[in-house]
């Protein structure tokens, strides 16, 4: 299911990257994030539902859920990410108390912390559980937080075999370099990830259209996603069928799935938890 488990002491500072992302966050990106969340959950109305954002990062998905009407609980392992989420609550929902939007620092691998949270109608974790250093435990722990008849949404890096193993080495090297030298890896990776698409757009006279329009993808930023991808470590991967089987054995039914077509990226899953009376 996973690659060799990463060394715990090597960890990318995700919160630093998200702090810089907040400087470019605007109403358009927020609207796109809201639209993407509604599409993947199959509803644009979360009023009366509780929503847990595991690994809230920038806080954008939590903000989108709150704008859709959910009662939100956000937590992240990284203190800077907690600060980013808190900043978005301050900007857009300054009147909220913890009953409407609660923000905590914690780990999805910390069982006592998770026990204190209770269960939720929607548990959401986009691109997070594969960065914990123990993805299998993180996937299992996320499942325990879903209420009966609730939804679980996860996005997990696709297993590309030797390519994934190569990226694991690159990511570890990136994080072991002093920050002033990380461009030595980030630059070539940027060319590898974006070079063909940008060259194609230029040849067709479109300039850097795909780069400029990337904000339409969940409201994210192309540059900050490149940094997140190259630096994102610990790093584990799984094939779609492995994630499907993992949750099927735990009483979940697959509602929808969007794969990255066997390429680099995340496969997205929405599972429904069966009610005990239906099991």
PDB file of C-alpha atoms in Angstrom:
ATOM      1  CA  UNK A   1       0.000   0.000   0.000  1.00  0.00           C
ATOM      2  CA  UNK A   2       2.813   2.412   0.798  1.00  0.00           C
ATOM      3  CA  UNK A   3       6.412   3.095   0.097  1.00  0.00           C
ATOM      4  CA  UNK A   4       8.996   2.669   2.814  1.00  0.00           C
ATOM      5  CA  UNK A   5       7.885   4.834   5.707  1.00  0.00           C
ATOM      6  CA  UNK A   6       9.697   8.188   5.721  1.00  0.00           C
ATOM      7  CA  UNK A   7      11.994   9.258   8.516  1.00  0.00           C
ATOM      8  CA  UNK A   8       9.911  11.156  11.042  1.00  0.00           C
ATOM      9  CA  UNK A   9      12.526  13.889  11.553  1.00  0.00           C
ATOM     10  CA  UNK A  10      12.381  14.948   7.876  1.00  0.00           C
ATOM     11  CA  UNK A  11       9.233  16.984   7.351  1.00  0.00           C
ATOM     12  CA  UNK A  12       8.252  19.725   4.920  1.00  0.00           C
ATOM     13  CA  UNK A  13       7.003  22.938   6.612  1.00  0.00           C
ATOM     14  CA  UNK A  14       3.631  22.987   4.856  1.00  0.00           C
ATOM     15  CA  UNK A  15       2.422  25.932   6.910  1.00  0.00           C
ATOM     16  CA  UNK A  16       5.129  28.255   5.563  1.00  0.00           C
ATOM     17  CA  UNK A  17       3.923  27.595   2.020  1.00  0.00           C
ATOM     18  CA  UNK A  18       0.265  28.111   2.965  1.00  0.00           C
ATOM     19  CA  UNK A  19       1.102  31.368   4.730  1.00  0.00           C
ATOM     20  CA  UNK A  20       2.492  32.706   1.452  1.00  0.00           C
ATOM     21  CA  UNK A  21      -0.553  31.380  -0.422  1.00  0.00           C
ATOM     22  CA  UNK A  22      -2.862  33.537   1.695  1.00  0.00           C
ATOM     23  CA  UNK A  23      -1.221  36.605   0.140  1.00  0.00           C
ATOM     24  CA  UNK A  24      -2.725  35.680  -3.264  1.00  0.00           C
ATOM     25  CA  UNK A  25      -6.062  34.346  -2.005  1.00  0.00           C
ATOM     26  CA  UNK A  26      -8.959  36.320  -3.460  1.00  0.00           C
ATOM     27  CA  UNK A  27     -12.718  36.042  -3.902  1.00  0.00           C
ATOM     28  CA  UNK A  28     -12.350  34.176  -7.200  1.00  0.00           C
ATOM     29  CA  UNK A  29     -10.210  31.441  -5.639  1.00  0.00           C
ATOM     30  CA  UNK A  30     -12.609  31.138  -2.725  1.00  0.00           C
ATOM     31  CA  UNK A  31     -15.581  30.782  -5.081  1.00  0.00           C
ATOM     32  CA  UNK A  32     -13.746  28.105  -7.085  1.00  0.00           C
ATOM     33  CA  UNK A  33     -12.919  26.182  -3.919  1.00  0.00           C
ATOM     34  CA  UNK A  34     -16.546  26.363  -2.839  1.00  0.00           C
ATOM     35  CA  UNK A  35     -17.681  25.121  -6.250  1.00  0.00           C
ATOM     36  CA  UNK A  36     -15.177  22.237  -6.205  1.00  0.00           C
ATOM     37  CA  UNK A  37     -16.206  21.150  -2.709  1.00  0.00           C
ATOM     38  CA  UNK A  38     -19.891  21.167  -3.655  1.00  0.00           C
ATOM     39  CA  UNK A  39     -19.138  19.129  -6.780  1.00  0.00           C
ATOM     40  CA  UNK A  40     -17.132  16.429  -5.039  1.00  0.00           C
ATOM     41  CA  UNK A  41     -19.619  16.073  -2.162  1.00  0.00           C
ATOM     42  CA  UNK A  42     -22.586  16.120  -4.530  1.00  0.00           C
ATOM     43  CA  UNK A  43     -24.311  18.985  -2.719  1.00  0.00           C
ATOM     44  CA  UNK A  44     -23.920  22.720  -2.338  1.00  0.00           C
ATOM     45  CA  UNK A  45     -25.920  22.837   0.890  1.00  0.00           C
ATOM     46  CA  UNK A  46     -24.207  21.784   4.107  1.00  0.00           C
ATOM     47  CA  UNK A  47     -26.572  23.602   6.474  1.00  0.00           C
ATOM     48  CA  UNK A  48     -27.233  21.548   9.576  1.00  0.00           C
ATOM     49  CA  UNK A  49     -24.256  19.250   8.942  1.00  0.00           C
ATOM     50  CA  UNK A  50     -20.986  18.947  10.826  1.00  0.00           C
ATOM     51  CA  UNK A  51     -17.777  19.035   8.766  1.00  0.00           C
ATOM     52  CA  UNK A  52     -14.299  17.948   9.870  1.00  0.00           C
ATOM     53  CA  UNK A  53     -11.293  19.153   7.871  1.00  0.00           C
ATOM     54  CA  UNK A  54      -8.315  16.912   8.652  1.00  0.00           C
ATOM     55  CA  UNK A  55      -5.140  18.799   7.826  1.00  0.00           C
ATOM     56  CA  UNK A  56      -6.748  22.142   7.077  1.00  0.00           C
ATOM     57  CA  UNK A  57      -3.577  23.666   5.605  1.00  0.00           C
ATOM     58  CA  UNK A  58      -4.372  27.139   4.276  1.00  0.00           C
ATOM     59  CA  UNK A  59      -7.903  26.862   5.653  1.00  0.00           C
ATOM     60  CA  UNK A  60      -9.451  27.329   2.205  1.00  0.00           C
ATOM     61  CA  UNK A  61     -11.490  24.104   2.216  1.00  0.00           C
ATOM     62  CA  UNK A  62     -12.715  24.821   5.744  1.00  0.00           C
ATOM     63  CA  UNK A  63     -13.753  28.287   4.604  1.00  0.00           C
ATOM     64  CA  UNK A  64     -15.587  26.801   1.618  1.00  0.00           C
ATOM     65  CA  UNK A  65     -17.451  24.357   3.876  1.00  0.00           C
ATOM     66  CA  UNK A  66     -18.381  27.161   6.253  1.00  0.00           C
ATOM     67  CA  UNK A  67     -19.696  29.255   3.345  1.00  0.00           C
ATOM     68  CA  UNK A  68     -21.813  26.265   2.301  1.00  0.00           C
ATOM     69  CA  UNK A  69     -23.409  26.318   5.745  1.00  0.00           C
ATOM     70  CA  UNK A  70     -21.564  23.598   7.669  1.00  0.00           C
ATOM     71  CA  UNK A  71     -20.519  23.664  11.306  1.00  0.00           C
ATOM     72  CA  UNK A  72     -16.779  23.266  10.826  1.00  0.00           C
ATOM     73  CA  UNK A  73     -13.998  21.746  12.889  1.00  0.00           C
ATOM     74  CA  UNK A  74     -10.518  22.220  11.422  1.00  0.00           C
ATOM     75  CA  UNK A  75      -7.272  20.794  12.702  1.00  0.00           C
ATOM     76  CA  UNK A  76      -3.706  20.533  11.489  1.00  0.00           C
ATOM     77  CA  UNK A  77      -0.435  19.192  12.827  1.00  0.00           C
ATOM     78  CA  UNK A  78       1.494  22.251  11.620  1.00  0.00           C
ATOM     79  CA  UNK A  79       1.166  25.362  13.853  1.00  0.00           C
ATOM     80  CA  UNK A  80       1.567  27.685  10.849  1.00  0.00           C
ATOM     81  CA  UNK A  81      -1.311  25.939   9.093  1.00  0.00           C
ATOM     82  CA  UNK A  82      -3.446  26.365  12.206  1.00  0.00           C
ATOM     83  CA  UNK A  83      -2.558  30.059  12.105  1.00  0.00           C
ATOM     84  CA  UNK A  84      -3.546  30.273   8.418  1.00  0.00           C
ATOM     85  CA  UNK A  85      -6.945  28.707   9.081  1.00  0.00           C
ATOM     86  CA  UNK A  86      -7.457  31.014  12.050  1.00  0.00           C
ATOM     87  CA  UNK A  87      -6.633  33.993   9.846  1.00  0.00           C
ATOM     88  CA  UNK A  88      -9.273  33.008   7.290  1.00  0.00           C
ATOM     89  CA  UNK A  89     -11.864  32.692  10.041  1.00  0.00           C
ATOM     90  CA  UNK A  90     -10.868  36.168  11.248  1.00  0.00           C
ATOM     91  CA  UNK A  91     -11.183  37.607   7.740  1.00  0.00           C
ATOM     92  CA  UNK A  92     -14.437  36.031   6.632  1.00  0.00           C
ATOM     93  CA  UNK A  93     -16.313  34.832   9.737  1.00  0.00           C
ATOM     94  CA  UNK A  94     -15.116  37.113  12.555  1.00  0.00           C
ATOM     95  CA  UNK A  95     -18.322  36.581  14.539  1.00  0.00           C
ATOM     96  CA  UNK A  96     -17.998  32.779  14.608  1.00  0.00           C
ATOM     97  CA  UNK A  97     -17.523  31.003  17.916  1.00  0.00           C
ATOM     98  CA  UNK A  98     -16.254  27.451  18.358  1.00  0.00           C
ATOM     99  CA  UNK A  99     -19.753  26.071  17.853  1.00  0.00           C
ATOM    100  CA  UNK A 100     -19.708  27.383  14.281  1.00  0.00           C
ATOM    101  CA  UNK A 101     -16.035  27.031  13.373  1.00  0.00           C
ATOM    102  CA  UNK A 102     -13.602  25.379  15.757  1.00  0.00           C
ATOM    103  CA  UNK A 103      -9.865  25.372  14.942  1.00  0.00           C
ATOM    104  CA  UNK A 104      -7.398  23.082  16.717  1.00  0.00           C
ATOM    105  CA  UNK A 105      -3.828  21.882  16.528  1.00  0.00           C
ATOM    106  CA  UNK A 106      -3.578  18.099  16.502  1.00  0.00           C
ATOM    107  CA  UNK A 107      -2.543  14.992  14.629  1.00  0.00           C
ATOM    108  CA  UNK A 108      -4.647  12.403  12.849  1.00  0.00           C
ATOM    109  CA  UNK A 109      -2.265   9.854  14.387  1.00  0.00           C
ATOM    110  CA  UNK A 110      -3.078  10.972  17.956  1.00  0.00           C
ATOM    111  CA  UNK A 111      -5.848   8.627  19.135  1.00  0.00           C
ATOM    112  CA  UNK A 112      -6.719  10.459  22.402  1.00  0.00           C
ATOM    113  CA  UNK A 113      -6.996  13.755  20.506  1.00  0.00           C
ATOM    114  CA  UNK A 114      -9.279  12.183  17.905  1.00  0.00           C
ATOM    115  CA  UNK A 115     -11.443  10.596  20.601  1.00  0.00           C
ATOM    116  CA  UNK A 116     -12.098  14.074  21.986  1.00  0.00           C
ATOM    117  CA  UNK A 117     -13.563  15.281  18.680  1.00  0.00           C
ATOM    118  CA  UNK A 118     -16.556  12.962  18.326  1.00  0.00           C
ATOM    119  CA  UNK A 119     -17.967  12.060  14.904  1.00  0.00           C
ATOM    120  CA  UNK A 120     -19.027  14.167  11.927  1.00  0.00           C
ATOM    121  CA  UNK A 121     -21.483  14.132   9.047  1.00  0.00           C
ATOM    122  CA  UNK A 122     -18.657  14.917   6.606  1.00  0.00           C
ATOM    123  CA  UNK A 123     -14.997  14.064   7.171  1.00  0.00           C
ATOM    124  CA  UNK A 124     -12.752  15.683   4.578  1.00  0.00           C
ATOM    125  CA  UNK A 125      -9.015  15.294   3.994  1.00  0.00           C
ATOM    126  CA  UNK A 126      -7.659  16.395   0.634  1.00  0.00           C
ATOM    127  CA  UNK A 127      -4.041  15.468   0.000  1.00  0.00           C
ATOM    128  CA  UNK A 128      -3.083  15.134   3.652  1.00  0.00           C
ATOM    129  CA  UNK A 129      -3.095  11.563   4.940  1.00  0.00           C
ATOM    130  CA  UNK A 130      -0.197  10.498   2.689  1.00  0.00           C
ATOM    131  CA  UNK A 131       2.007  13.135   4.386  1.00  0.00           C
ATOM    132  CA  UNK A 132       1.618  11.862   7.957  1.00  0.00           C
ATOM    133  CA  UNK A 133       4.394   9.268   7.942  1.00  0.00           C
ATOM    134  CA  UNK A 134       1.876   6.456   8.592  1.00  0.00           C
ATOM    135  CA  UNK A 135      -0.795   6.598   5.901  1.00  0.00           C
ATOM    136  CA  UNK A 136      -2.460   3.297   6.818  1.00  0.00           C
ATOM    137  CA  UNK A 137      -3.056   4.455  10.392  1.00  0.00           C
ATOM    138  CA  UNK A 138      -4.217   7.871   9.169  1.00  0.00           C
ATOM    139  CA  UNK A 139      -6.736   6.325   6.757  1.00  0.00           C
ATOM    140  CA  UNK A 140      -8.072   4.068   9.501  1.00  0.00           C
ATOM    141  CA  UNK A 141      -8.307   6.890  12.031  1.00  0.00           C
ATOM    142  CA  UNK A 142     -10.175   9.126   9.588  1.00  0.00           C
ATOM    143  CA  UNK A 143     -12.783   6.396   9.148  1.00  0.00           C
ATOM    144  CA  UNK A 144     -13.502   6.330  12.889  1.00  0.00           C
ATOM    145  CA  UNK A 145     -14.516   9.995  12.804  1.00  0.00           C
ATOM    146  CA  UNK A 146     -17.380   9.490  10.343  1.00  0.00           C
ATOM    147  CA  UNK A 147     -20.878   9.378  11.816  1.00  0.00           C
ATOM    148  CA  UNK A 148     -23.365   6.684  10.696  1.00  0.00           C
ATOM    149  CA  UNK A 149     -24.675   7.612   7.229  1.00  0.00           C
ATOM    150  CA  UNK A 150     -21.871  10.189   7.029  1.00  0.00           C
ATOM    151  CA  UNK A 151     -19.482  10.885   4.168  1.00  0.00           C
ATOM    152  CA  UNK A 152     -15.717  10.471   4.040  1.00  0.00           C
ATOM    153  CA  UNK A 153     -13.780  12.348   1.349  1.00  0.00           C
ATOM    154  CA  UNK A 154     -10.076  11.626   0.878  1.00  0.00           C
ATOM    155  CA  UNK A 155      -7.573  12.401  -1.867  1.00  0.00           C
ATOM    156  CA  UNK A 156      -4.469  10.213  -1.955  1.00  0.00           C
ATOM    157  CA  UNK A 157      -1.374  10.346  -4.161  1.00  0.00           C
ATOM    158  CA  UNK A 158      -1.467   7.828  -6.982  1.00  0.00           C
ATOM    159  CA  UNK A 159       1.057   4.973  -6.896  1.00  0.00           C
ATOM    160  CA  UNK A 160       3.189   5.221 -10.055  1.00  0.00           C
ATOM    161  CA  UNK A 161       5.664   2.523  -9.121  1.00  0.00           C
ATOM    162  CA  UNK A 162       9.280   3.521  -9.813  1.00  0.00           C
ATOM    163  CA  UNK A 163       8.275   7.115 -10.541  1.00  0.00           C
ATOM    164  CA  UNK A 164       6.826   7.442  -7.052  1.00  0.00           C
ATOM    165  CA  UNK A 165       9.996   5.952  -5.583  1.00  0.00           C
ATOM    166  CA  UNK A 166      12.064   8.498  -7.527  1.00  0.00           C
ATOM    167  CA  UNK A 167       9.921  11.373  -6.259  1.00  0.00           C
ATOM    168  CA  UNK A 168      10.378  10.095  -2.711  1.00  0.00           C
ATOM    169  CA  UNK A 169      14.140  10.507  -3.063  1.00  0.00           C
ATOM    170  CA  UNK A 170      13.772  13.951  -4.669  1.00  0.00           C
ATOM    171  CA  UNK A 171      11.456  15.141  -1.913  1.00  0.00           C
ATOM    172  CA  UNK A 172      13.796  13.926   0.811  1.00  0.00           C
ATOM    173  CA  UNK A 173      16.770  15.647  -0.837  1.00  0.00           C
ATOM    174  CA  UNK A 174      14.773  18.871  -1.159  1.00  0.00           C
ATOM    175  CA  UNK A 175      13.959  18.921   2.540  1.00  0.00           C
ATOM    176  CA  UNK A 176      17.516  18.064   3.569  1.00  0.00           C
ATOM    177  CA  UNK A 177      18.984  20.977   1.584  1.00  0.00           C
ATOM    178  CA  UNK A 178      19.426  24.383   3.254  1.00  0.00           C
ATOM    179  CA  UNK A 179      16.528  26.628   2.144  1.00  0.00           C
ATOM    180  CA  UNK A 180      18.764  28.924   0.005  1.00  0.00           C
ATOM    181  CA  UNK A 181      19.807  25.900  -2.103  1.00  0.00           C
ATOM    182  CA  UNK A 182      16.401  24.312  -2.615  1.00  0.00           C
ATOM    183  CA  UNK A 183      16.020  26.079  -5.963  1.00  0.00           C
ATOM    184  CA  UNK A 184      18.519  23.523  -7.303  1.00  0.00           C
ATOM    185  CA  UNK A 185      15.735  20.940  -7.065  1.00  0.00           C
ATOM    186  CA  UNK A 186      12.700  23.203  -7.353  1.00  0.00           C
ATOM    187  CA  UNK A 187      13.818  24.726 -10.676  1.00  0.00           C
ATOM    188  CA  UNK A 188      14.286  21.446 -12.596  1.00  0.00           C
ATOM    189  CA  UNK A 189      11.109  20.059 -11.019  1.00  0.00           C
ATOM    190  CA  UNK A 190       9.155  23.104 -12.203  1.00  0.00           C
ATOM    191  CA  UNK A 191      10.417  22.506 -15.744  1.00  0.00           C
ATOM    192  CA  UNK A 192       9.536  18.802 -15.492  1.00  0.00           C
ATOM    193  CA  UNK A 193       6.037  19.445 -14.145  1.00  0.00           C
ATOM    194  CA  UNK A 194       5.051  22.476 -16.206  1.00  0.00           C
ATOM    195  CA  UNK A 195       7.510  22.772 -19.113  1.00  0.00           C
ATOM    196  CA  UNK A 196       5.569  20.737 -21.720  1.00  0.00           C
ATOM    197  CA  UNK A 197       2.227  22.429 -20.968  1.00  0.00           C
ATOM    198  CA  UNK A 198       3.700  25.935 -21.029  1.00  0.00           C
ATOM    199  CA  UNK A 199       5.621  25.227 -24.247  1.00  0.00           C
ATOM    200  CA  UNK A 200       2.452  23.894 -25.885  1.00  0.00           C
ATOM    201  CA  UNK A 201       0.481  26.977 -24.859  1.00  0.00           C
ATOM    202  CA  UNK A 202       3.209  29.292 -26.167  1.00  0.00           C
ATOM    203  CA  UNK A 203       3.383  27.515 -29.527  1.00  0.00           C
ATOM    204  CA  UNK A 204      -0.380  27.862 -29.899  1.00  0.00           C
ATOM    205  CA  UNK A 205      -0.230  31.545 -29.021  1.00  0.00           C
ATOM    206  CA  UNK A 206      -1.989  31.160 -25.668  1.00  0.00           C
ATOM    207  CA  UNK A 207       0.828  32.532 -23.536  1.00  0.00           C
ATOM    208  CA  UNK A 208       0.848  30.917 -20.101  1.00  0.00           C
ATOM    209  CA  UNK A 209      -2.900  30.281 -20.119  1.00  0.00           C
ATOM    210  CA  UNK A 210      -2.929  27.039 -18.146  1.00  0.00           C
ATOM    211  CA  UNK A 211      -0.659  28.534 -15.515  1.00  0.00           C
ATOM    212  CA  UNK A 212      -2.880  31.616 -15.221  1.00  0.00           C
ATOM    213  CA  UNK A 213      -6.095  29.586 -15.131  1.00  0.00           C
ATOM    214  CA  UNK A 214      -4.864  27.110 -12.523  1.00  0.00           C
ATOM    215  CA  UNK A 215      -6.796  29.036  -9.865  1.00  0.00           C
ATOM    216  CA  UNK A 216      -9.921  27.395 -11.278  1.00  0.00           C
ATOM    217  CA  UNK A 217      -8.660  24.097  -9.853  1.00  0.00           C
ATOM    218  CA  UNK A 218     -10.101  24.108  -6.318  1.00  0.00           C
ATOM    219  CA  UNK A 219      -9.051  27.759  -5.993  1.00  0.00           C
ATOM    220  CA  UNK A 220      -5.396  26.818  -5.682  1.00  0.00           C
ATOM    221  CA  UNK A 221      -2.198  28.504  -6.941  1.00  0.00           C
ATOM    222  CA  UNK A 222       0.064  26.838  -9.516  1.00  0.00           C
ATOM    223  CA  UNK A 223       3.277  28.052  -7.903  1.00  0.00           C
ATOM    224  CA  UNK A 224       2.324  27.157  -4.347  1.00  0.00           C
ATOM    225  CA  UNK A 225       1.124  23.727  -5.496  1.00  0.00           C
ATOM    226  CA  UNK A 226       4.486  23.110  -7.209  1.00  0.00           C
ATOM    227  CA  UNK A 227       6.301  23.958  -3.977  1.00  0.00           C
ATOM    228  CA  UNK A 228       3.872  21.762  -2.032  1.00  0.00           C
ATOM    229  CA  UNK A 229       4.402  18.870  -4.445  1.00  0.00           C
ATOM    230  CA  UNK A 230       8.198  19.034  -4.567  1.00  0.00           C
ATOM    231  CA  UNK A 231       8.574  19.582  -0.832  1.00  0.00           C
ATOM    232  CA  UNK A 232       5.712  17.409   0.377  1.00  0.00           C
ATOM    233  CA  UNK A 233       7.383  14.899   2.697  1.00  0.00           C
ATOM    234  CA  UNK A 234       6.701  12.432   4.351  1.00  0.00           C
ATOM    235  CA  UNK A 235       5.272  10.932   1.174  1.00  0.00           C
ATOM    236  CA  UNK A 236       3.302   7.728   0.584  1.00  0.00           C
ATOM    237  CA  UNK A 237       1.134   6.537  -2.282  1.00  0.00           C
ATOM    238  CA  UNK A 238      -1.625   4.020  -3.057  1.00  0.00           C
ATOM    239  CA  UNK A 239      -3.396   2.640  -6.098  1.00  0.00           C
ATOM    240  CA  UNK A 240      -7.134   3.438  -6.336  1.00  0.00           C
ATOM    241  CA  UNK A 241      -8.180  -0.163  -5.782  1.00  0.00           C
ATOM    242  CA  UNK A 242      -6.118  -0.350  -2.597  1.00  0.00           C
ATOM    243  CA  UNK A 243      -7.930   2.637  -1.087  1.00  0.00           C
ATOM    244  CA  UNK A 244     -11.275   1.222  -2.242  1.00  0.00           C
ATOM    245  CA  UNK A 245     -10.620  -2.180  -0.641  1.00  0.00           C
ATOM    246  CA  UNK A 246      -9.286  -0.579   2.537  1.00  0.00           C
ATOM    247  CA  UNK A 247     -12.541   1.257   3.208  1.00  0.00           C
ATOM    248  CA  UNK A 248     -14.849  -1.454   1.889  1.00  0.00           C
ATOM    249  CA  UNK A 249     -13.508  -3.749   4.610  1.00  0.00           C
ATOM    250  CA  UNK A 250     -14.434  -1.086   7.158  1.00  0.00           C
ATOM    251  CA  UNK A 251     -18.074  -0.836   6.150  1.00  0.00           C
ATOM    252  CA  UNK A 252     -17.877   2.037   3.662  1.00  0.00           C
ATOM    253  CA  UNK A 253     -19.578   2.245   0.271  1.00  0.00           C
ATOM    254  CA  UNK A 254     -17.931   4.106  -2.607  1.00  0.00           C
ATOM    255  CA  UNK A 255     -20.129   6.999  -3.737  1.00  0.00           C
ATOM    256  CA  UNK A 256     -17.843   8.554  -6.335  1.00  0.00           C
ATOM    257  CA  UNK A 257     -14.246   8.412  -7.447  1.00  0.00           C
ATOM    258  CA  UNK A 258     -12.115  10.611  -9.694  1.00  0.00           C
ATOM    259  CA  UNK A 259      -8.718   9.223 -10.649  1.00  0.00           C
ATOM    260  CA  UNK A 260      -5.743  10.996 -12.179  1.00  0.00           C
ATOM    261  CA  UNK A 261      -5.645   8.462 -15.014  1.00  0.00           C
ATOM    262  CA  UNK A 262      -2.600   6.619 -13.715  1.00  0.00           C
ATOM    263  CA  UNK A 263      -0.539   9.799 -13.844  1.00  0.00           C
ATOM    264  CA  UNK A 264       1.069  12.006 -11.228  1.00  0.00           C
ATOM    265  CA  UNK A 265      -1.520  13.444  -8.872  1.00  0.00           C
ATOM    266  CA  UNK A 266      -4.224  12.518  -6.404  1.00  0.00           C
ATOM    267  CA  UNK A 267      -7.100  10.083  -6.748  1.00  0.00           C
ATOM    268  CA  UNK A 268     -10.246  11.434  -5.067  1.00  0.00           C
ATOM    269  CA  UNK A 269     -12.758   9.256  -3.221  1.00  0.00           C
ATOM    270  CA  UNK A 270     -16.075   9.882  -1.526  1.00  0.00           C
ATOM    271  CA  UNK A 271     -17.276   7.033   0.697  1.00  0.00           C
ATOM    272  CA  UNK A 272     -20.524   6.686   2.644  1.00  0.00           C
ATOM    273  CA  UNK A 273     -20.547   4.953   5.994  1.00  0.00           C
ATOM    274  CA  UNK A 274     -23.321   2.423   6.417  1.00  0.00           C
ATOM    275  CA  UNK A 275     -25.715   2.872   9.307  1.00  0.00           C
ATOM    276  CA  UNK A 276     -25.208   0.122  11.936  1.00  0.00           C
ATOM    277  CA  UNK A 277     -28.722  -1.173  11.245  1.00  0.00           C
ATOM    278  CA  UNK A 278     -27.765  -1.710   7.591  1.00  0.00           C
ATOM    279  CA  UNK A 279     -24.604  -3.689   8.292  1.00  0.00           C
TER     280      UNK A 279
END
